[in-house]
mmCIF file of C-alpha atoms in Angstrom:
data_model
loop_
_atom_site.group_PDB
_atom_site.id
_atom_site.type_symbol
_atom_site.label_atom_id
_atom_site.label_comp_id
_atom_site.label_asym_id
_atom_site.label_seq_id
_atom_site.Cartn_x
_atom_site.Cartn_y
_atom_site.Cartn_z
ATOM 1 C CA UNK A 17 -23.772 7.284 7.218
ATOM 2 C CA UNK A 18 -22.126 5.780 4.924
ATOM 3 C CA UNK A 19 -19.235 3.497 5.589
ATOM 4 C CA UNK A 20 -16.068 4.246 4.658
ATOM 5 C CA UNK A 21 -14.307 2.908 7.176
ATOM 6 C CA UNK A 22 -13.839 -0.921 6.477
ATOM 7 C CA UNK A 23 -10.180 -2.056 6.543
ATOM 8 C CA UNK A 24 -8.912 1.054 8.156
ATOM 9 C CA UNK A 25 -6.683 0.933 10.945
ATOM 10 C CA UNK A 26 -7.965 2.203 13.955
ATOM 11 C CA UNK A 27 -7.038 4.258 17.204
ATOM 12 C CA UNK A 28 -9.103 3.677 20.598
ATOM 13 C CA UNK A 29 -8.443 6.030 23.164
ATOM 14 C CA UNK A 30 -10.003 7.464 26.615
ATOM 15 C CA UNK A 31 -11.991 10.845 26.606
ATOM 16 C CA UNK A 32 -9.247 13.100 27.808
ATOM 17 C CA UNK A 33 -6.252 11.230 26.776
ATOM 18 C CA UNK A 34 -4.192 12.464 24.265
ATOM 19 C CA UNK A 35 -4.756 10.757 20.403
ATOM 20 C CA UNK A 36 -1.904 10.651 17.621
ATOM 21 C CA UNK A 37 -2.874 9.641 14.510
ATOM 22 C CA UNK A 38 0.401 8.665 12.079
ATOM 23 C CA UNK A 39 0.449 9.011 8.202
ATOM 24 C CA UNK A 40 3.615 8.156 5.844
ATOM 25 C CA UNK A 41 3.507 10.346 3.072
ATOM 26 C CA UNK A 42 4.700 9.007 -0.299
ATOM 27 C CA UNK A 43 6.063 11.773 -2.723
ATOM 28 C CA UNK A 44 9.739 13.228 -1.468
ATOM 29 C CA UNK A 45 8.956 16.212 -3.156
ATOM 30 C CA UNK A 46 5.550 17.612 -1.893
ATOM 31 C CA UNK A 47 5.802 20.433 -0.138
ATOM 32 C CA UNK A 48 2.251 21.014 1.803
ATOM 33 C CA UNK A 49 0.398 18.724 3.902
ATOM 34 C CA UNK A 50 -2.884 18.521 5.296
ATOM 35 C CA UNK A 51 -4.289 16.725 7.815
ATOM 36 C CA UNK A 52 -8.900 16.440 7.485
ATOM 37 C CA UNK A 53 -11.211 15.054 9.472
ATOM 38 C CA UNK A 54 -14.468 13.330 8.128
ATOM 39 C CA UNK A 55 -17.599 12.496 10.177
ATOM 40 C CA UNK A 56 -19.984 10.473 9.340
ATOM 41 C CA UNK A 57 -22.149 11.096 6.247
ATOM 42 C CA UNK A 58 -20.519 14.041 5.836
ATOM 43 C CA UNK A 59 -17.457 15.311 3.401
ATOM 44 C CA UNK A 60 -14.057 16.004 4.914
ATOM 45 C CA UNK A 61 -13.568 19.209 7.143
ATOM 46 C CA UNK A 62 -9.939 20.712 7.050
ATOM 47 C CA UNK A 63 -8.254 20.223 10.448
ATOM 48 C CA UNK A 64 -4.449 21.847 10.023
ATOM 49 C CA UNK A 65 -1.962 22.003 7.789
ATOM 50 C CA UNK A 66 1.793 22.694 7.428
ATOM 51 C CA UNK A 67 4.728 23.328 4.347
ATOM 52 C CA UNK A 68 7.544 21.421 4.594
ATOM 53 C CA UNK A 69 9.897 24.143 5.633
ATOM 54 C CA UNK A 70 8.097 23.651 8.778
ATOM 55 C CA UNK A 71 8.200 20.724 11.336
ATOM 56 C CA UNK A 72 5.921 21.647 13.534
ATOM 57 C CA UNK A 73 2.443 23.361 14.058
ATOM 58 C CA UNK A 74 -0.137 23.956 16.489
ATOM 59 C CA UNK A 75 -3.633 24.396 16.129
ATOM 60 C CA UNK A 76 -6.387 24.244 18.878
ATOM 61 C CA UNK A 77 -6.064 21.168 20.430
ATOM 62 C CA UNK A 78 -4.403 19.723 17.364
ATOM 63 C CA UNK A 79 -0.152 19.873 16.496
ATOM 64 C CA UNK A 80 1.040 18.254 13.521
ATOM 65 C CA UNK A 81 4.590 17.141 12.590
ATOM 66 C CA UNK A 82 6.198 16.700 10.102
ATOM 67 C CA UNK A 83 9.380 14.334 9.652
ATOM 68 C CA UNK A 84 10.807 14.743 6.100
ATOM 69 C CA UNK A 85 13.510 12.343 6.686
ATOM 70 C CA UNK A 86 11.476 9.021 6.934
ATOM 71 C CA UNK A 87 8.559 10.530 4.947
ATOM 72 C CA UNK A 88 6.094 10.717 7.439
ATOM 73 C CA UNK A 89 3.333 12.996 9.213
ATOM 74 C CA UNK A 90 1.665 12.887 12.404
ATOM 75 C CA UNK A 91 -1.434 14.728 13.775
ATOM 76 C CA UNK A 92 -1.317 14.644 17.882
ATOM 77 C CA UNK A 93 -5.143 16.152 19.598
ATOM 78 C CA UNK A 94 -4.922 16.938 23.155
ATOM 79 C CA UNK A 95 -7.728 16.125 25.576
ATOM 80 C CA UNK A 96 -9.312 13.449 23.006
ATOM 81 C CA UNK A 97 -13.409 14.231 23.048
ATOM 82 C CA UNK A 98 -15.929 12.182 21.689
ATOM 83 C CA UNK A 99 -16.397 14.690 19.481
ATOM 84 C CA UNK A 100 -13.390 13.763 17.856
ATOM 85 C CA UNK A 101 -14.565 10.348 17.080
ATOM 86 C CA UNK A 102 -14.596 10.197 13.063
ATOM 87 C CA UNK A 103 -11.362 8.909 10.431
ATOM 88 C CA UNK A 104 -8.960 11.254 9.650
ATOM 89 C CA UNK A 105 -6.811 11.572 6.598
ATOM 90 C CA UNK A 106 -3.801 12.752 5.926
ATOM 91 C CA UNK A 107 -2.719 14.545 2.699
ATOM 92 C CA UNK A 108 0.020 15.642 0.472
ATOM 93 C CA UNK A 109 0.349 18.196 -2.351
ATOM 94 C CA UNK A 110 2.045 17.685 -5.765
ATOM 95 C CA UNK A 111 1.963 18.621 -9.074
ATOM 96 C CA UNK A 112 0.899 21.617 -10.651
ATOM 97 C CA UNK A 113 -3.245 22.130 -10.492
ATOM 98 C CA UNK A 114 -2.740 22.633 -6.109
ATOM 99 C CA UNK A 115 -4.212 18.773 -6.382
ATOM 100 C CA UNK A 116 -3.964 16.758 -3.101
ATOM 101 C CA UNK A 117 -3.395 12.946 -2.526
ATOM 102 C CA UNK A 118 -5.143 11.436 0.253
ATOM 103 C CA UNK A 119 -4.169 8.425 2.299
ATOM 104 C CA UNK A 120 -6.554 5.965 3.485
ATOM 105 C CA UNK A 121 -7.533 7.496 6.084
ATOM 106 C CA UNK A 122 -7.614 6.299 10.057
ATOM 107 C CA UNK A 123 -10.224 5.551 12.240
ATOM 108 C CA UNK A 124 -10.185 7.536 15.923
ATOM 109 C CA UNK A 125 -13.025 6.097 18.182
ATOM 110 C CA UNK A 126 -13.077 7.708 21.812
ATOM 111 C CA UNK A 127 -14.246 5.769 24.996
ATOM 112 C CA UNK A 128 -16.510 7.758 27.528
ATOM 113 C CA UNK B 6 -20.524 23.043 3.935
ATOM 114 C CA UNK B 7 -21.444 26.304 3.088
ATOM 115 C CA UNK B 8 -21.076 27.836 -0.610
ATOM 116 C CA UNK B 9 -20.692 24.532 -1.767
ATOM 117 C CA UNK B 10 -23.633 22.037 -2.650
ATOM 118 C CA UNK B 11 -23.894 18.379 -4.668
ATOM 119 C CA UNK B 12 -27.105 17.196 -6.153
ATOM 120 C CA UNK B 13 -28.403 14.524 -6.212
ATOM 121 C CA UNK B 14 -27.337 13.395 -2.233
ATOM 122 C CA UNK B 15 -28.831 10.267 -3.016
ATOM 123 C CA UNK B 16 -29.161 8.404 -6.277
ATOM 124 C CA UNK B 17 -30.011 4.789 -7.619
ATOM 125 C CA UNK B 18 -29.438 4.022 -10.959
ATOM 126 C CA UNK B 19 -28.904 0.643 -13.504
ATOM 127 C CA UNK B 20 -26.303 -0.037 -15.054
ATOM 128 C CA UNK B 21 -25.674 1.206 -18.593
ATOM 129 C CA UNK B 22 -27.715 4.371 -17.860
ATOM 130 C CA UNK B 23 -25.989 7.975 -18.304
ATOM 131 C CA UNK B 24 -25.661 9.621 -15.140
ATOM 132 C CA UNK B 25 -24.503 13.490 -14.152
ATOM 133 C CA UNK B 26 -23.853 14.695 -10.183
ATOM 134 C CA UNK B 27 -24.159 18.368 -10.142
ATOM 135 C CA UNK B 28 -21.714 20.624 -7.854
ATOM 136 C CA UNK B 29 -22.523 24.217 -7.221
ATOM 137 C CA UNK B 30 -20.322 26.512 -5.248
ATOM 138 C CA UNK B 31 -20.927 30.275 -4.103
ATOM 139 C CA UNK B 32 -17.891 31.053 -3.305
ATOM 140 C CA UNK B 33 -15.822 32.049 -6.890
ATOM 141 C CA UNK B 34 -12.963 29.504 -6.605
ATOM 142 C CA UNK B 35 -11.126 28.637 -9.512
ATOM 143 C CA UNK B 36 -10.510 25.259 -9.055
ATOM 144 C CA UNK B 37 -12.828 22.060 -8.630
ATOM 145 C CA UNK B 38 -12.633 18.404 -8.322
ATOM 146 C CA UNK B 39 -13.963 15.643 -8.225
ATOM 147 C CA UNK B 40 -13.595 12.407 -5.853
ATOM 148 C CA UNK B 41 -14.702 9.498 -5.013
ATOM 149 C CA UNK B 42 -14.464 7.781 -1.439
ATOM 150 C CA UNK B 43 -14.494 3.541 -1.298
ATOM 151 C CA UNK B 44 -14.137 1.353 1.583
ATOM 152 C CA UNK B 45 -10.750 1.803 2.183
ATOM 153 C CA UNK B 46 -8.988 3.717 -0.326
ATOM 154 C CA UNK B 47 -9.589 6.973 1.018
ATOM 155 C CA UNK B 48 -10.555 9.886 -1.861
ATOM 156 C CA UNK B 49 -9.288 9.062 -5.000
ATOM 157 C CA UNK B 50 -9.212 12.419 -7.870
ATOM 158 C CA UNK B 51 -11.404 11.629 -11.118
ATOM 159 C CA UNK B 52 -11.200 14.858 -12.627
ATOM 160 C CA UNK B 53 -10.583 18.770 -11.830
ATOM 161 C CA UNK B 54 -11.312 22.024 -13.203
ATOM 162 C CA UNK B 55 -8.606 24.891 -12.950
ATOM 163 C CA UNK B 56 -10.836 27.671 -14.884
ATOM 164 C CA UNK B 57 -14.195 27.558 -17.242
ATOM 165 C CA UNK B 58 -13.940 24.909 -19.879
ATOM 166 C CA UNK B 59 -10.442 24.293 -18.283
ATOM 167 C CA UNK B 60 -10.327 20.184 -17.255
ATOM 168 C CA UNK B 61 -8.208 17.025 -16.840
ATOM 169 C CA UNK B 62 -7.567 13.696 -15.544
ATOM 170 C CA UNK B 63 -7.006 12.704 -12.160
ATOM 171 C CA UNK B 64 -5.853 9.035 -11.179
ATOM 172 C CA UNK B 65 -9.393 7.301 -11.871
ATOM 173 C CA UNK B 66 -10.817 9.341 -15.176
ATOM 174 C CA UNK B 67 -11.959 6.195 -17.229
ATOM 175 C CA UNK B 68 -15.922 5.977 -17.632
ATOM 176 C CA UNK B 69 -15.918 9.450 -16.645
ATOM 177 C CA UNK B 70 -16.236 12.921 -17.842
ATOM 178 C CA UNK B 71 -16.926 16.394 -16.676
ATOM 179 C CA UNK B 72 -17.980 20.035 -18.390
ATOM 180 C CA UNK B 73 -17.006 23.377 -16.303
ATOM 181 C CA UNK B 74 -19.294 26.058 -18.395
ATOM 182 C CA UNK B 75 -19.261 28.367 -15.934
ATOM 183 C CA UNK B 76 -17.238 29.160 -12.191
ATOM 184 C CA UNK B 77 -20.002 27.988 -10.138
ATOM 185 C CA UNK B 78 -20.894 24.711 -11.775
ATOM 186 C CA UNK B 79 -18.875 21.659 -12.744
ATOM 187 C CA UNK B 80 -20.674 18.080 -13.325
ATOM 188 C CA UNK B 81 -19.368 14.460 -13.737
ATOM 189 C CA UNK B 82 -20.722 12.780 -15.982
ATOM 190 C CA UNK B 83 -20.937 9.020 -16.052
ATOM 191 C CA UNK B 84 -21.872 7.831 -19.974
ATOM 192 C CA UNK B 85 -22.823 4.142 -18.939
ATOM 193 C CA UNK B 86 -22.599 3.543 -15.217
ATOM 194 C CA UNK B 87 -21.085 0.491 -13.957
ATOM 195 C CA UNK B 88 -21.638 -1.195 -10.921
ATOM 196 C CA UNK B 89 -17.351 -0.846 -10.073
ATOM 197 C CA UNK B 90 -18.913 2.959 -9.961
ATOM 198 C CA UNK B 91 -21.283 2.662 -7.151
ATOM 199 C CA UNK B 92 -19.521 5.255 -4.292
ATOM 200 C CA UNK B 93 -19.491 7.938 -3.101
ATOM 201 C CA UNK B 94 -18.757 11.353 -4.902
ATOM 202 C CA UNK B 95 -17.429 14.457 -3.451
ATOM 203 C CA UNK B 96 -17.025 17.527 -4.767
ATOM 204 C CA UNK B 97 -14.320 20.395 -3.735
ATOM 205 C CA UNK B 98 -13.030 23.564 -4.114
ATOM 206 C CA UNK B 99 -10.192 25.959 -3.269
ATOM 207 C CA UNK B 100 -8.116 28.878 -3.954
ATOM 208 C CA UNK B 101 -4.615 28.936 -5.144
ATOM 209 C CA UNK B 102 -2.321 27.645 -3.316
ATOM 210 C CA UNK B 103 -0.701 30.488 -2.022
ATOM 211 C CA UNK B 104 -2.482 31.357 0.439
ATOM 212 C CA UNK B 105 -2.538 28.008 2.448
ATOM 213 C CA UNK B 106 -5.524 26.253 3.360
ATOM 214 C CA UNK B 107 -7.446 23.169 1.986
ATOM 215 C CA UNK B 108 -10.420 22.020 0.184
ATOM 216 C CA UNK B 109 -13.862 22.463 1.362
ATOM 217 C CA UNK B 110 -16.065 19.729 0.378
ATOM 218 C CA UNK B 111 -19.283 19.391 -0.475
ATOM 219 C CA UNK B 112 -21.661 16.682 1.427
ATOM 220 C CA UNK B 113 -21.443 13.778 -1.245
ATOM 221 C CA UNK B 114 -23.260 12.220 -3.445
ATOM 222 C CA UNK B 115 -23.732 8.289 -2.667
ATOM 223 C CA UNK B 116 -24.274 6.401 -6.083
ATOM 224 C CA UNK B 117 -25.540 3.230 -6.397
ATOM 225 C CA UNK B 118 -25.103 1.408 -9.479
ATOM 226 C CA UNK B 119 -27.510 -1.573 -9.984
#
């Protein structure tokens, strides 16, 4: 696949430990956030999101927060699987258009 | 992903040659964009589409275009690749924004540029 992945920080954790992957957003005034997950050779798949009259949601698996305060988001998977090995990326919505700014993405690799 | 397809997946090209990636969705959504992914910078917006014939910038527009003549198709044109444009291209879509969600992306297209 191809590699997208050079220079990215990265998160190693145990199959069945829990994984939190952190993201500092950078616009004060965006107001949705999304957190995707991208495997290798393939395009991003949408994970969760939240609104930032919200500081918490759960998915399957997956909760993200959201700390407006200090700018930053955070994406916490329960009972890591190796399945969840690939980068995720965090992003945030501004401007009109419902475009989305991504962050550089980090790397989760998970130990059998 | 389903309802939403780039062509070529694969292309090699020199540089100074025109080249166009083709996305085709299914699924009727009004907008469209177009990104590309490099070592990391994570996805970076070239251009979108809100509506046919409806464009604009995103953050890295120069040596591109794009033409939306109809919902289902929009293409990126580049006039005279360079080899800062080898990448790789995705392609989304989505609804408004009211009702939540994300982008679904296409598979990419990885450009090389020689």
């Amino acid at each position: 696949g191809e590699s997208v992945g050079l220079h990215l920080p990265t998160l190693s954790v145990q199959e069945g430990d829990n994984s939190i992957i952190n993201c500092a957003y950078s616009n004060s005034a965006s107001d949705y956030f999304i957190w995707y997950k991208q495997e290798s050779g393939k395009g991003p798949q949408f994970i969760i999101d939240i609104r930032s009259n919200m500081d918490k949601r759960q998915g399957q698996r997956v909760t993200v927060l959201l700390n407006k305060t200090v700018k930053h988001l955070s994406l916490q998977i329960a009972a890591t699987q190796p399945g969840d090995s690939a980068v995720y990326f965090c992003a945030e919505k501004m401007g009109y258009g419902n475009k989305l700014v991504f962050g550089a993405g980090t790397i989760l690799r998970v130990k059998s | 992903d389903a309802g939403i397809t780039q062509s070529p997946r694969h292309k090699v090209t020199e540089t100074g040659t025109p080249v166009t990636l083709r996305c085709h969705q299914t699924e009727n959504h009004r907008y469209m964009y177009w990104y590309r992914q490099d070592p990391g910078h994570g996805l970076r917006l070239i251009h979108y589409s809100y509506g046919v014939k409806d464009t604009d910038k995103g953050e890295v527009s120069d040596g591109y275009s794009v033409s939306r003549s109809k919902t289902e198709d929009f293409l990126l044109t580049l006039e005279s690749a360079t080899s800062s444009q080898t990448s790789v291209y995705f392609c989304a879509i989505s609804e408004s924004n009211r009702d939540g969600g994300g982008y679904t992306f296409g598979s990419g297209t990885r450009l090389t540029v020689v």
